[in-house]
Amino acid sequence: MSTRRIVAVTLAVAVLTTTTGCIGFLTGEESLTFAAEPAAVDESAAQSAGYATDGPRVVEVNETFTVAGEERRVVAKNQVNTYEKTLDLGIFEAKLGVFTVISSPAVEIAGRTLNPIGDYSNRELVGLVQSRYQGLSDVDEVSSQTITVQGQETQVTKYAAVANVEGQEVDVYVHVTKYRDGEDFIVAVGVYPQQLGGEEGNVLSMMRAIEHPV
């Protein structure tokens, strides 16, 4: 399992997996659709950090549930933008620098915000990755700091972990932050090898340069 798949897919797919019990009281329309606006890193900031992306993609989550004997479907359209950077560890070279920014719709119904990401801590977000895939293990918090993104303060938590990259175990650092902008939650995750500690500055600069919507 590649590092890209670990951080780019898991959080987006997890968005609605715990919401069906909350929205089960709804009746009426056969389906409800919520779509996030895309988020991205300012192009010059990404280039300066040495990261490139092939553009955002939509990860659609469909959940079907039963209300009074009738099935209802909720569709959440999440925007995922993944940036990668080829790094050389000496023993092998690969796209080991990964930065993913996800925008996920708040899913507000009758004044209630039902997207569970709104209540998740950074540790719980990392836990989603760790519990769903074997590619990331031994996650331990290292430090935490506050930065400003889109004019608001948000907490960035740094974790040490072990990632399975192309069949090899690599000690990595994982940086996670989350905030809300308008109708969407924004989650950013940066992963890079521990032995290349200079990448931390690049990850933080990219977090500060997140734009939403784009």
Tab-separated table of C-alpha atoms in Angstrom:
chain	number	residue	atom	x	y	z
A	1	MET	CA	0.000	0.000	0.000
A	2	SER	CA	1.556	3.301	-1.047
A	3	THR	CA	1.756	6.324	1.210
A	4	ARG	CA	-0.332	8.238	-1.335
A	5	ARG	CA	-3.195	5.748	-1.073
A	6	ILE	CA	-3.021	5.799	2.714
A	7	VAL	CA	-3.460	9.541	3.119
A	8	ALA	CA	-5.453	10.414	0.017
A	9	VAL	CA	-8.236	7.866	0.188
A	10	THR	CA	-8.855	6.899	3.777
A	11	LEU	CA	-9.981	10.227	5.213
A	12	ALA	CA	-12.251	10.998	2.285
A	13	VAL	CA	-13.924	7.610	2.379
A	14	ALA	CA	-14.358	7.865	6.144
A	15	VAL	CA	-16.353	11.085	5.948
A	16	LEU	CA	-19.814	9.571	5.992
A	17	THR	CA	-19.275	6.122	7.470
A	18	THR	CA	-20.595	7.087	10.892
A	19	THR	CA	-23.337	9.513	9.874
A	20	THR	CA	-26.139	7.238	8.736
A	21	GLY	CA	-27.444	6.727	12.232
A	22	CYS	CA	-27.645	10.483	12.684
A	23	ILE	CA	-29.513	11.233	9.498
A	24	GLY	CA	-31.878	8.317	9.710
A	25	PHE	CA	-34.697	10.581	10.811
A	26	LEU	CA	-34.934	12.176	7.381
A	27	THR	CA	-37.805	11.371	5.055
A	28	GLY	CA	-38.911	12.610	1.671
A	29	GLU	CA	-36.393	12.724	-1.158
A	30	GLU	CA	-34.848	9.492	-2.327
A	31	SER	CA	-31.352	10.906	-2.121
A	32	LEU	CA	-29.560	13.909	-0.677
A	33	THR	CA	-26.365	15.197	-2.278
A	34	PHE	CA	-23.711	17.369	-0.623
A	35	ALA	CA	-20.705	18.565	-2.631
A	36	ALA	CA	-17.574	20.259	-1.322
A	37	GLU	CA	-15.775	23.071	-3.104
A	38	PRO	CA	-12.194	22.091	-4.080
A	39	ALA	CA	-9.206	23.162	-1.998
A	40	ALA	CA	-5.640	23.492	-3.218
A	41	VAL	CA	-2.226	24.839	-2.300
A	42	ASP	CA	-1.188	28.106	-3.890
A	43	GLU	CA	0.709	27.065	-7.012
A	44	SER	CA	3.826	29.117	-6.283
A	45	ALA	CA	4.020	27.752	-2.727
A	46	ALA	CA	3.750	24.165	-3.957
A	47	GLN	CA	6.418	24.727	-6.602
A	48	SER	CA	8.720	26.381	-4.080
A	49	ALA	CA	8.373	23.334	-1.803
A	50	GLY	CA	9.091	21.022	-4.741
A	51	TYR	CA	5.665	19.360	-4.832
A	52	ALA	CA	3.467	18.749	-7.885
A	53	THR	CA	-0.134	17.645	-8.326
A	54	ASP	CA	-2.154	16.252	-11.205
A	55	GLY	CA	-5.177	18.210	-10.019
A	56	PRO	CA	-8.124	17.586	-7.704
A	57	ARG	CA	-10.411	14.613	-7.989
A	58	VAL	CA	-13.809	13.835	-6.533
A	59	VAL	CA	-14.211	10.992	-4.057
A	60	GLU	CA	-17.897	10.231	-3.808
A	61	VAL	CA	-19.305	8.459	-0.767
A	62	ASN	CA	-22.728	6.838	-0.978
A	63	GLU	CA	-24.573	5.648	2.106
A	64	THR	CA	-27.923	3.877	2.055
A	65	PHE	CA	-30.046	3.577	5.179
A	66	THR	CA	-33.601	2.574	6.055
A	67	VAL	CA	-36.217	4.913	7.493
A	68	ALA	CA	-39.658	3.559	8.347
A	69	GLY	CA	-39.055	0.644	6.012
A	70	GLU	CA	-37.925	2.869	3.116
A	71	GLU	CA	-34.367	3.256	1.864
A	72	ARG	CA	-32.752	6.680	1.651
A	73	ARG	CA	-29.406	7.521	0.106
A	74	VAL	CA	-26.925	10.279	1.005
A	75	VAL	CA	-24.201	11.239	-1.453
A	76	ALA	CA	-21.189	13.207	-0.217
A	77	LYS	CA	-18.800	14.531	-2.867
A	78	ASN	CA	-15.378	15.155	-1.348
A	79	GLN	CA	-12.588	16.968	-3.174
A	80	VAL	CA	-9.107	15.440	-2.822
A	81	ASN	CA	-5.959	17.174	-4.037
A	82	THR	CA	-2.702	15.243	-3.602
A	83	TYR	CA	0.795	16.653	-4.095
A	84	GLU	CA	3.883	14.482	-4.381
A	85	LYS	CA	7.641	14.954	-4.262
A	86	THR	CA	10.341	12.468	-5.219
A	87	LEU	CA	12.849	12.047	-2.389
A	88	ASP	CA	16.092	10.074	-2.265
A	89	LEU	CA	16.803	8.022	0.859
A	90	GLY	CA	20.028	6.620	-0.505
A	91	ILE	CA	18.827	3.016	-0.616
A	92	PHE	CA	15.975	3.916	-2.970
A	93	GLU	CA	14.222	6.888	-4.537
A	94	ALA	CA	10.453	7.282	-4.644
A	95	LYS	CA	7.604	9.730	-4.225
A	96	LEU	CA	8.027	9.772	-0.460
A	97	GLY	CA	6.861	13.329	0.112
A	98	VAL	CA	3.059	13.391	0.065
A	99	PHE	CA	0.756	16.288	0.906
A	100	THR	CA	-3.001	15.844	0.660
A	101	VAL	CA	-5.685	18.465	1.169
A	102	ILE	CA	-9.283	17.287	1.407
A	103	SER	CA	-12.426	19.395	1.410
A	104	SER	CA	-15.482	17.619	2.779
A	105	PRO	CA	-19.037	18.975	2.907
A	106	ALA	CA	-20.334	19.767	6.370
A	107	VAL	CA	-23.592	17.914	5.609
A	108	GLU	CA	-25.932	20.280	7.422
A	109	ILE	CA	-29.538	19.224	7.761
A	110	ALA	CA	-32.155	20.955	9.898
A	111	GLY	CA	-29.461	23.088	11.516
A	112	ARG	CA	-27.300	20.107	12.463
A	113	THR	CA	-23.795	19.448	11.167
A	114	LEU	CA	-23.660	15.716	10.612
A	115	ASN	CA	-20.234	15.197	9.059
A	116	PRO	CA	-18.231	13.456	11.822
A	117	ILE	CA	-15.002	15.128	10.705
A	118	GLY	CA	-16.250	18.253	12.444
A	119	ASP	CA	-15.814	16.539	15.800
A	120	TYR	CA	-12.639	14.591	15.065
A	121	SER	CA	-9.401	15.598	16.719
A	122	ASN	CA	-6.142	15.404	14.785
A	123	ARG	CA	-5.324	12.178	16.628
A	124	GLU	CA	-8.636	10.672	15.562
A	125	LEU	CA	-7.992	11.665	11.957
A	126	VAL	CA	-4.638	9.887	12.033
A	127	GLY	CA	-6.366	6.994	13.751
A	128	LEU	CA	-8.680	6.628	10.757
A	129	VAL	CA	-5.669	6.057	8.559
A	130	GLN	CA	-3.982	3.735	11.024
A	131	SER	CA	-7.038	1.574	11.667
A	132	ARG	CA	-8.113	1.154	8.039
A	133	TYR	CA	-4.782	0.277	6.469
A	134	GLN	CA	-1.750	-1.708	7.568
A	135	GLY	CA	0.495	0.733	5.734
A	136	LEU	CA	0.824	3.110	8.683
A	137	SER	CA	1.689	1.887	12.182
A	138	ASP	CA	3.310	2.845	15.494
A	139	VAL	CA	1.820	6.342	15.476
A	140	ASP	CA	3.000	8.556	18.351
A	141	GLU	CA	2.454	12.277	18.872
A	142	VAL	CA	5.634	14.344	18.746
A	143	SER	CA	4.525	17.976	19.013
A	144	SER	CA	1.795	20.493	18.273
A	145	GLN	CA	1.726	24.088	17.100
A	146	THR	CA	-0.726	26.695	15.882
A	147	ILE	CA	-0.503	28.244	12.436
A	148	THR	CA	-2.714	30.608	10.450
A	149	VAL	CA	-4.518	29.251	7.407
A	150	GLN	CA	-6.979	31.357	5.412
A	151	GLY	CA	-6.996	33.960	8.159
A	152	GLN	CA	-7.860	31.580	10.986
A	153	GLU	CA	-5.780	29.767	13.556
A	154	THR	CA	-5.602	26.003	13.320
A	155	GLN	CA	-3.660	23.391	15.257
A	156	VAL	CA	-1.084	21.266	13.453
A	157	THR	CA	-0.108	18.035	15.180
A	158	LYS	CA	3.076	16.163	14.290
A	159	TYR	CA	3.260	12.377	14.653
A	160	ALA	CA	6.040	9.840	14.254
A	161	ALA	CA	5.013	6.649	12.477
A	162	VAL	CA	6.178	3.777	10.309
A	163	ALA	CA	4.906	3.648	6.713
A	164	ASN	CA	5.023	0.738	4.304
A	165	VAL	CA	6.269	2.230	1.049
A	166	GLU	CA	6.745	-0.077	-1.922
A	167	GLY	CA	7.277	-3.017	0.391
A	168	GLN	CA	9.804	-1.269	2.627
A	169	GLU	CA	9.279	0.174	6.083
A	170	VAL	CA	10.138	3.856	6.351
A	171	ASP	CA	10.091	5.970	9.509
A	172	VAL	CA	7.979	8.999	8.693
A	173	TYR	CA	6.533	12.115	10.223
A	174	VAL	CA	2.863	12.889	9.680
A	175	HIS	CA	1.466	16.414	10.063
A	176	VAL	CA	-2.292	16.853	10.363
A	177	THR	CA	-4.530	19.898	10.594
A	178	LYS	CA	-8.251	20.557	10.208
A	179	TYR	CA	-10.466	23.618	10.082
A	180	ARG	CA	-13.768	24.776	8.661
A	181	ASP	CA	-14.159	27.253	5.838
A	182	GLY	CA	-17.708	28.133	4.889
A	183	GLU	CA	-19.737	25.005	4.175
A	184	ASP	CA	-16.751	22.649	4.059
A	185	PHE	CA	-14.267	21.070	6.416
A	186	ILE	CA	-10.657	21.190	5.245
A	187	VAL	CA	-8.213	18.467	6.265
A	188	ALA	CA	-4.531	18.609	5.319
A	189	VAL	CA	-2.062	15.764	5.838
A	190	GLY	CA	1.655	15.863	5.064
A	191	VAL	CA	3.917	12.790	5.178
A	192	TYR	CA	7.697	12.588	4.670
A	193	PRO	CA	10.662	10.435	5.857
A	194	GLN	CA	12.031	11.285	9.270
A	195	GLN	CA	15.606	11.364	7.997
A	196	LEU	CA	14.630	14.280	5.736
A	197	GLY	CA	13.560	16.594	8.529
A	198	GLY	CA	13.881	19.638	6.318
A	199	GLU	CA	10.598	18.686	4.689
A	200	GLU	CA	8.716	19.884	7.781
A	201	GLY	CA	9.169	23.491	6.703
A	202	ASN	CA	7.800	22.645	3.262
A	203	VAL	CA	4.731	20.919	4.714
A	204	LEU	CA	3.942	23.838	7.016
A	205	SER	CA	4.410	26.367	4.225
A	206	MET	CA	1.973	24.411	2.062
A	207	MET	CA	-0.575	24.259	4.861
A	208	ARG	CA	-0.354	28.027	5.252
A	209	ALA	CA	-0.881	28.396	1.493
A	210	ILE	CA	-4.126	26.393	1.263
A	211	GLU	CA	-6.816	28.118	-0.780
A	212	HIS	CA	-10.532	27.312	-0.660
A	213	PRO	CA	-12.521	27.442	-2.800
A	214	VAL	CA	-10.390	27.402	-5.947
